[in-house]
Coordinates of C-alpha atoms in Angstrom, one line a residue:
Chain A
M1 CA 99.8 96.7 124.0
K2 CA 96.7 95.8 122.1
Y3 CA 95.8 92.2 121.2
L4 CA 94.2 92.1 117.8
N5 CA 91.0 90.3 116.9
Q6 CA 90.8 88.2 113.8
H7 CA 89.2 90.9 111.7
E8 CA 91.8 93.5 112.7
A9 CA 94.7 91.0 112.0
I10 CA 93.3 90.4 108.5
S11 CA 92.8 94.2 107.9
V12 CA 96.4 95.0 109.1
D13 CA 97.7 92.4 106.7
E14 CA 95.7 93.7 103.8
E15 CA 96.8 97.3 104.4
L16 CA 100.5 96.4 104.5
F17 CA 100.1 95.0 101.0
N18 CA 97.5 97.3 99.5
E19 CA 98.2 100.7 101.1
Y20 CA 101.9 100.4 102.0
K21 CA 102.7 98.4 98.9
F22 CA 104.9 95.7 100.6
S23 CA 105.2 92.5 98.6
V24 CA 104.5 89.2 100.2
D25 CA 108.1 88.1 99.5
Q26 CA 109.4 91.0 101.5
L27 CA 107.3 90.7 104.6
M28 CA 107.4 86.9 104.6
E29 CA 111.2 87.1 104.5
L30 CA 111.3 89.6 107.4
A31 CA 108.7 87.6 109.4
G32 CA 110.4 84.3 108.9
L33 CA 113.8 85.8 109.7
S34 CA 112.5 87.3 112.9
C35 CA 111.1 83.9 113.9
A36 CA 114.5 82.3 113.3
H37 CA 116.1 85.0 115.4
A38 CA 113.6 84.6 118.3
I39 CA 114.1 80.8 118.2
A40 CA 117.9 81.3 118.3
E41 CA 117.4 83.5 121.3
A42 CA 115.0 81.2 123.1
Y43 CA 116.5 77.9 122.3
T44 CA 120.3 78.0 121.6
P45 CA 121.5 74.8 119.8
D46 CA 123.4 73.6 122.9
S47 CA 120.3 74.0 125.2
L48 CA 118.5 71.4 123.1
K49 CA 119.1 67.6 123.1
T50 CA 119.9 68.0 119.4
N51 CA 120.0 70.9 117.0
K52 CA 117.6 69.1 114.7
V53 CA 114.4 71.1 114.3
L54 CA 111.2 69.8 112.9
I55 CA 109.4 72.6 111.1
C56 CA 105.7 71.9 110.3
C57 CA 104.5 74.1 107.5
G58 CA 100.8 74.6 106.6
P59 CA 99.4 75.5 103.2
G60 CA 99.2 79.3 103.6
N61 CA 101.3 82.2 104.6
N62 CA 102.0 80.8 108.1
G63 CA 103.7 77.9 106.3
G64 CA 105.6 80.3 104.2
D65 CA 107.0 82.0 107.3
G66 CA 108.1 78.5 108.4
L67 CA 109.9 77.8 105.1
V68 CA 111.8 81.1 105.4
A69 CA 112.6 80.5 109.1
A70 CA 113.9 77.1 108.2
R71 CA 116.4 78.5 105.7
H72 CA 117.7 81.1 108.1
L73 CA 118.0 78.5 111.0
S74 CA 120.1 76.4 108.6
L75 CA 122.5 79.3 108.4
M76 CA 122.7 79.5 112.2
S77 CA 123.9 76.1 113.5
Y78 CA 120.5 74.3 113.4
E79 CA 119.5 71.4 111.2
P80 CA 116.0 72.0 110.1
Y81 CA 113.7 69.3 108.6
I82 CA 110.5 70.5 107.0
Y83 CA 107.2 68.7 107.0
Y84 CA 105.2 70.4 104.2
P85 CA 102.3 68.2 103.2
K86 CA 100.0 70.6 101.3
R87 CA 101.6 72.7 98.7
T88 CA 100.2 75.4 96.6
E89 CA 100.8 76.3 92.9
K90 CA 102.0 79.8 93.8
A91 CA 105.5 80.5 92.6
L92 CA 106.5 82.2 95.8
F93 CA 105.9 79.0 97.8
A94 CA 107.5 76.7 95.2
N95 CA 110.5 79.0 95.3
L96 CA 110.7 79.1 99.1
Q97 CA 110.7 75.3 99.0
H98 CA 113.3 75.2 96.3
Q99 CA 115.5 77.6 98.3
A100 CA 115.2 75.4 101.4
E101 CA 116.1 72.3 99.5
C102 CA 119.1 74.1 97.9
M103 CA 120.3 74.7 101.5
G104 CA 120.3 71.0 102.0
I105 CA 117.0 70.9 104.0
T106 CA 114.7 67.9 103.5
V107 CA 111.2 69.0 102.7
A108 CA 108.9 66.0 103.3
T109 CA 105.2 65.3 102.6
E110 CA 104.9 62.3 104.9
C111 CA 103.8 62.9 108.5
P112 CA 106.6 61.8 110.8
T113 CA 105.6 59.4 113.6
S114 CA 105.6 60.5 117.2
D115 CA 108.3 58.0 118.0
R116 CA 110.5 59.4 115.3
V117 CA 109.9 63.0 116.3
E118 CA 110.8 62.3 119.9
A119 CA 113.9 60.3 119.0
E120 CA 115.2 62.5 116.3
F121 CA 114.4 66.2 117.0
G122 CA 115.2 68.7 119.7
L123 CA 112.6 71.3 118.9
I124 CA 109.4 71.7 116.9
V125 CA 108.3 74.7 115.0
D126 CA 104.5 74.9 114.4
A127 CA 103.9 77.0 111.3
L128 CA 100.7 75.2 110.3
F129 CA 97.9 77.7 110.6
G130 CA 97.9 81.5 111.0
F131 CA 95.5 84.3 111.8
S132 CA 93.0 83.5 109.1
F133 CA 92.4 80.0 110.6
K134 CA 88.9 78.9 111.6
P135 CA 88.4 75.7 113.5
P136 CA 88.0 72.8 113.1
V137 CA 91.3 71.4 111.8
R138 CA 91.0 69.7 108.4
D139 CA 91.3 65.9 108.4
S140 CA 94.6 65.9 106.5
F141 CA 96.3 67.9 109.3
K142 CA 95.0 65.8 112.2
P143 CA 97.9 63.3 112.2
I144 CA 100.5 66.1 112.6
M145 CA 98.3 67.9 115.1
E146 CA 98.3 64.6 117.1
V147 CA 102.0 64.4 117.0
L148 CA 102.3 68.0 118.3
Q149 CA 99.8 67.3 121.1
K150 CA 101.6 64.2 122.3
S151 CA 105.1 65.6 122.0
T152 CA 107.3 66.3 125.0
L153 CA 109.6 68.5 122.9
P154 CA 109.3 72.3 123.2
I155 CA 107.0 73.7 120.5
V156 CA 107.4 77.1 119.1
S157 CA 104.3 78.4 117.4
V158 CA 104.4 81.0 114.7
D159 CA 101.8 83.8 115.2
I160 CA 99.0 81.4 116.3
P161 CA 99.2 78.1 118.1
S162 CA 97.8 75.8 115.5
G163 CA 94.3 74.6 116.1
W164 CA 93.6 77.5 118.5
D165 CA 90.8 79.9 117.8
V166 CA 92.5 83.2 116.8
E167 CA 90.4 85.0 119.5
L168 CA 89.3 82.4 122.0
G169 CA 92.4 80.3 122.3
P170 CA 92.7 76.5 122.8
Q171 CA 89.8 74.4 121.4
S172 CA 88.9 71.2 123.3
D173 CA 89.4 68.8 120.4
C174 CA 92.8 70.1 119.3
D175 CA 94.8 72.2 121.8
I176 CA 98.5 72.1 121.4
K177 CA 100.5 73.7 124.2
P178 CA 103.4 75.8 122.8
A179 CA 106.4 76.5 125.0
C180 CA 106.9 79.6 123.0
L181 CA 104.8 81.8 120.8
I182 CA 106.2 84.3 118.3
S183 CA 103.5 86.8 117.5
L184 CA 104.0 88.6 114.2
T185 CA 103.3 92.3 113.6
A186 CA 101.1 92.4 116.8
P187 CA 99.7 89.7 119.1
K188 CA 96.3 88.3 118.5
L189 CA 93.7 87.8 121.3
C190 CA 94.4 84.1 121.6
A191 CA 97.8 84.9 123.0
K192 CA 96.1 85.8 126.3
H193 CA 95.5 82.1 126.8
L194 CA 99.2 81.2 126.8
V195 CA 100.3 79.3 130.0
N196 CA 103.9 79.0 131.0
A197 CA 105.1 80.0 127.6
K198 CA 107.7 82.4 126.3
H199 CA 106.1 85.1 124.2
Y200 CA 108.0 87.1 121.6
L201 CA 106.9 89.7 119.1
G202 CA 108.5 89.7 115.6
G203 CA 107.9 91.5 112.3
R204 CA 109.8 94.7 112.9
F205 CA 108.4 96.5 109.8
V206 CA 105.1 98.1 111.0
P207 CA 104.9 101.7 109.9
K208 CA 104.0 104.1 112.7
T209 CA 100.9 105.3 110.9
L210 CA 99.5 101.8 110.7
E211 CA 100.4 101.2 114.4
E212 CA 98.5 104.3 115.4
K213 CA 95.5 103.6 113.2
Y214 CA 95.0 100.3 115.0
A215 CA 96.2 101.7 118.4
M216 CA 98.6 98.8 118.6
N217 CA 100.9 100.4 121.1
L218 CA 103.8 98.2 120.2
P219 CA 106.7 97.7 122.5
T220 CA 110.1 99.1 121.6
Y221 CA 112.5 96.8 119.8
K222 CA 116.0 97.1 121.2
G223 CA 119.0 98.0 119.1
R224 CA 119.1 95.9 116.0
D225 CA 116.9 93.1 117.4
L226 CA 114.2 91.8 115.0
F227 CA 112.1 90.6 118.0
V228 CA 111.1 91.7 121.4
R229 CA 110.3 89.5 124.4
L230 CA 106.8 90.2 125.8
N231 CA 106.9 88.3 129.0
Chain B
M1 CA 138.4 84.8 101.6
K2 CA 138.1 85.5 97.9
Y3 CA 137.5 88.8 96.3
L4 CA 135.3 88.5 93.3
N5 CA 136.0 90.0 89.9
Q6 CA 133.1 91.8 88.1
H7 CA 132.2 88.8 86.0
E8 CA 132.0 86.5 89.0
A9 CA 129.9 89.1 90.9
I10 CA 127.4 89.2 88.0
S11 CA 127.3 85.4 87.7
V12 CA 126.8 84.9 91.4
D13 CA 123.9 87.3 91.3
E14 CA 122.3 85.6 88.3
E15 CA 122.6 82.2 89.9
L16 CA 120.9 83.4 93.1
F17 CA 117.9 84.4 91.0
N18 CA 117.9 81.8 88.2
E19 CA 119.2 78.6 89.9
Y20 CA 118.3 79.2 93.5
K21 CA 115.0 81.0 92.7
F22 CA 115.3 83.9 95.1
S23 CA 113.2 86.9 94.2
V24 CA 114.8 90.4 93.9
D25 CA 112.4 91.5 96.6
Q26 CA 113.7 88.9 99.0
L27 CA 117.4 89.4 98.5
M28 CA 117.2 93.2 98.4
E29 CA 115.3 93.2 101.6
L30 CA 118.0 91.0 103.3
A31 CA 120.8 93.0 101.7
G32 CA 119.4 96.4 102.7
L33 CA 118.6 95.1 106.2
S34 CA 122.1 93.8 106.7
C35 CA 123.4 97.3 105.6
A36 CA 121.2 99.0 108.2
H37 CA 122.5 96.6 110.9
A38 CA 126.1 97.1 109.9
I39 CA 125.6 100.9 110.0
A40 CA 123.9 100.7 113.4
E41 CA 127.0 98.7 114.6
A42 CA 129.6 101.0 113.0
Y43 CA 127.9 104.4 113.7
T44 CA 125.6 104.4 116.7
P45 CA 123.3 107.5 116.6
D46 CA 125.0 109.0 119.6
S47 CA 128.5 108.7 118.0
L48 CA 127.3 111.0 115.2
K49 CA 126.8 114.8 115.4
T50 CA 123.2 114.1 114.4
N51 CA 121.2 111.0 113.7
K52 CA 120.2 112.4 110.3
V53 CA 121.5 110.2 107.5
L54 CA 121.7 111.2 103.8
I55 CA 121.1 108.1 101.7
C56 CA 122.1 108.5 98.1
C57 CA 120.3 106.0 95.8
G58 CA 121.3 105.2 92.3
P59 CA 119.0 103.9 89.5
G60 CA 119.7 100.2 89.9
N61 CA 119.7 97.5 92.5
N62 CA 122.4 99.2 94.6
G63 CA 119.9 102.1 95.0
G64 CA 117.2 99.6 95.9
D65 CA 119.4 98.3 98.7
G66 CA 119.7 101.9 99.9
L67 CA 115.9 102.4 99.8
V68 CA 115.5 99.3 102.0
A69 CA 118.3 100.3 104.4
A70 CA 116.7 103.7 104.8
R71 CA 113.4 102.1 105.9
H72 CA 115.1 99.9 108.5
L73 CA 117.3 102.7 109.8
S74 CA 114.2 104.7 110.4
L75 CA 113.0 101.9 112.7
M76 CA 116.3 102.1 114.6
S77 CA 116.6 105.7 115.9
Y78 CA 118.0 107.3 112.7
E79 CA 116.4 109.9 110.6
P80 CA 117.1 109.0 107.0
Y81 CA 116.7 111.4 104.1
I82 CA 116.9 109.9 100.6
Y83 CA 118.3 111.5 97.5
Y84 CA 116.9 109.4 94.6
P85 CA 117.2 111.3 91.4
K86 CA 116.8 108.7 88.7
R87 CA 113.8 106.4 89.1
T88 CA 112.8 103.4 87.1
E89 CA 109.4 102.2 86.0
K90 CA 109.8 98.9 87.9
A91 CA 107.1 98.3 90.4
L92 CA 109.6 97.0 93.0
F93 CA 111.4 100.3 93.1
A94 CA 108.3 102.4 93.1
N95 CA 107.0 100.3 96.0
L96 CA 110.3 100.6 97.9
Q97 CA 110.1 104.4 97.5
H98 CA 106.4 104.4 98.6
Q99 CA 107.2 102.3 101.7
A100 CA 110.0 104.7 102.6
E101 CA 107.7 107.7 102.2
C102 CA 105.0 106.0 104.3
M103 CA 107.7 105.7 107.1
G104 CA 107.9 109.5 106.9
I105 CA 111.2 109.6 105.0
T106 CA 111.6 112.3 102.4
V107 CA 112.6 111.0 99.0
A108 CA 114.1 113.9 97.0
T109 CA 115.2 114.3 93.4
E110 CA 117.2 117.5 93.9
C111 CA 120.8 117.2 94.7
P112 CA 121.6 118.7 98.1
T113 CA 124.4 121.3 98.2
S114 CA 127.6 120.5 100.0
D115 CA 126.9 123.2 102.6
R116 CA 123.5 121.7 103.4
V117 CA 124.9 118.2 103.7
E118 CA 127.7 119.3 106.1
A119 CA 125.3 121.3 108.2
E120 CA 122.4 118.9 108.3
F121 CA 123.6 115.3 108.3
G122 CA 125.8 113.1 110.5
L123 CA 126.4 110.3 108.0
I124 CA 126.2 109.6 104.3
V125 CA 125.2 106.3 102.7
D126 CA 126.5 105.8 99.2
A127 CA 124.1 103.4 97.4
L128 CA 124.7 105.0 93.9
F129 CA 126.4 102.3 91.9
G130 CA 127.0 98.6 92.4
F131 CA 129.0 95.7 91.0
S132 CA 127.7 96.2 87.4
F133 CA 129.1 99.8 87.2
K134 CA 131.5 100.7 84.5
P135 CA 133.3 104.1 84.7
P136 CA 132.9 106.9 83.8
V137 CA 130.1 108.3 86.0
R138 CA 127.2 109.7 84.0
D139 CA 126.9 113.5 83.9
S140 CA 123.6 113.5 85.9
F141 CA 125.4 111.9 88.9
K142 CA 128.5 114.2 88.8
P143 CA 126.9 116.8 91.2
I144 CA 126.2 114.2 94.0
M145 CA 129.6 112.6 93.4
E146 CA 131.2 116.0 93.9
V147 CA 129.3 116.4 97.2
L148 CA 130.5 113.0 98.4
Q149 CA 134.1 113.7 97.4
K150 CA 134.1 117.0 99.2
S151 CA 132.3 115.9 102.3
T152 CA 134.0 115.6 105.7
L153 CA 131.2 113.3 107.0
P154 CA 131.8 109.6 107.2
I155 CA 130.6 107.8 104.0
V156 CA 129.3 104.3 104.1
S157 CA 129.4 102.7 100.7
V158 CA 127.1 99.8 99.8
D159 CA 128.9 97.0 98.0
I160 CA 131.1 99.2 95.8
P161 CA 132.4 102.8 96.6
S162 CA 130.6 104.7 93.8
G163 CA 132.7 105.7 90.9
W164 CA 135.3 103.1 91.7
D165 CA 136.2 100.5 89.1
V166 CA 134.7 97.2 90.5
E167 CA 138.1 95.5 90.1
L168 CA 140.7 98.3 90.0
G169 CA 139.4 100.6 92.7
P170 CA 139.5 104.4 92.8
Q171 CA 139.5 106.3 89.5
S172 CA 141.4 109.5 89.2
D173 CA 138.5 111.6 88.1
C174 CA 136.0 110.4 90.7
D175 CA 137.4 108.7 93.8
I176 CA 135.3 109.0 96.9
K177 CA 136.9 107.8 100.1
P178 CA 134.4 105.8 102.2
A179 CA 135.0 105.5 105.9
C180 CA 133.1 102.2 105.7
L181 CA 132.3 99.6 103.0
I182 CA 129.6 97.0 103.4
S183 CA 130.3 94.3 100.8
L184 CA 127.3 92.2 99.9
T185 CA 127.4 88.4 99.4
A186 CA 131.2 88.5 98.9
P187 CA 133.7 91.3 98.6
K188 CA 134.7 92.5 95.1
L189 CA 138.3 93.1 94.1
C190 CA 138.1 96.9 94.5
A191 CA 137.8 96.4 98.3
K192 CA 141.5 95.7 98.4
H193 CA 142.0 99.4 97.7
L194 CA 140.3 100.5 100.9
V195 CA 142.4 102.8 103.1
N196 CA 141.6 103.4 106.8
A197 CA 138.1 102.1 106.3
K198 CA 135.9 99.7 108.2
H199 CA 134.9 96.8 106.1
Y200 CA 131.8 94.6 106.7
L201 CA 130.3 91.7 104.9
G202 CA 126.5 91.5 104.7
G203 CA 124.0 89.4 102.8
R204 CA 123.8 86.3 105.0
F205 CA 121.9 84.2 102.5
V206 CA 124.5 82.6 100.3
P207 CA 123.8 78.8 99.9
K208 CA 126.9 76.6 100.8
T209 CA 126.8 75.1 97.3
L210 CA 127.1 78.5 95.7
E211 CA 129.9 79.6 98.1
E212 CA 131.8 76.4 97.2
K213 CA 131.3 76.7 93.4
Y214 CA 132.9 80.2 93.5
A215 CA 135.4 79.2 96.2
M216 CA 134.3 82.2 98.2
N217 CA 135.6 80.9 101.5
L218 CA 133.3 83.3 103.4
P219 CA 133.9 84.1 107.1
T220 CA 131.6 82.8 109.8
Y221 CA 128.7 85.1 110.8
K222 CA 128.3 85.1 114.6
G223 CA 125.1 84.2 116.4
R224 CA 122.2 86.1 114.8
D225 CA 124.4 88.8 113.2
L226 CA 123.4 89.7 109.6
F227 CA 126.9 91.1 109.0
V228 CA 130.5 90.2 109.9
R229 CA 133.4 92.7 110.3
L230 CA 136.2 91.8 108.0
N231 CA 139.0 94.1 109.4

């Protein structure tokens, strides 16, 4: 299986929208749903000290995947709580937030303290930055990155562990250590730097022709599964 | 569990879009995916004489669900072939068709003959008309309805068996007999007229507040399942 560099990841994404004519709504729904399913496989509610999940959503599409995953987790015996500090004007994101709130999920702008996170939650989902991220982390996200770095809770990263260089992996000033990574579409090069972490692939929507063009050599998804374990 | 009348079904749909701010892209993707999953549960490829599935898509949202289901079935060891005679100008539908074609699925406008259907396919998906249908069937759809009525293959209907009155069930001039019905969101009254048919519920996205407003009393979806068997 191929690990994509940042340029390839961006090109694959653009082709899905421009050549294959998928809408962001469609693929974000499928990506977020596959994250929720992989989480439900990796961390069943009764394997956690509580079913409360802190979902940290960044300003871009990675954050959107988190908003979708939160909604689906709330339909599967989890109690998500969303930290979503930087919102965009785009209707899609406002609607995803509204849908989550309609499901009874709190969507907060205030960064939770480390003490609160450790006391209240059983799992953290890191949907802060995705494959278009370039270090360093902006100041406004440093407080939540610090919470994630300090936490003893398992962290599930969506597509890219936040703060990591998409190709080079952990950066000295800001390296969170996810217990689980869910790569979307295809893994990116940074995933080679995972240590003692579960690794899943989600985003079961890649057309064969696109897979072949980028020589992705994706693994086979089993049955109806929306994810596949890579290690 | 409640069976919705036509007015309720239309109202629930409108509320999902207007009050809960879901996009059609999102819910059609989830609905079509749940249909593909229920089909994969009810009719595994090796239980059929062939994995070729004829998917008959109507001009509205029911047809859109069929286009989405076809794409996901093609990712799960089925070979879908779409009959989609009446297309709309809407970008969503043109894009769904394009995505299916990019997956290598034929999307045809010519009605297949009964002989061809019996010889070539193992399963038929009926995504012609949905919950806003009012009898009688328009002339242009009579040929495919006749193929469905005559067929000995199992027919899976999406949400409403096509030609049926949404509340009263089979109509004398045009009653197909599905072997399986996949109700979406909540079953409609016509589902009480099913005979010897598997019945699934799909569309695991209904907010609790909406379920309660309409006293739907939905069954519990198990684990990660996107459908639940009702009988």
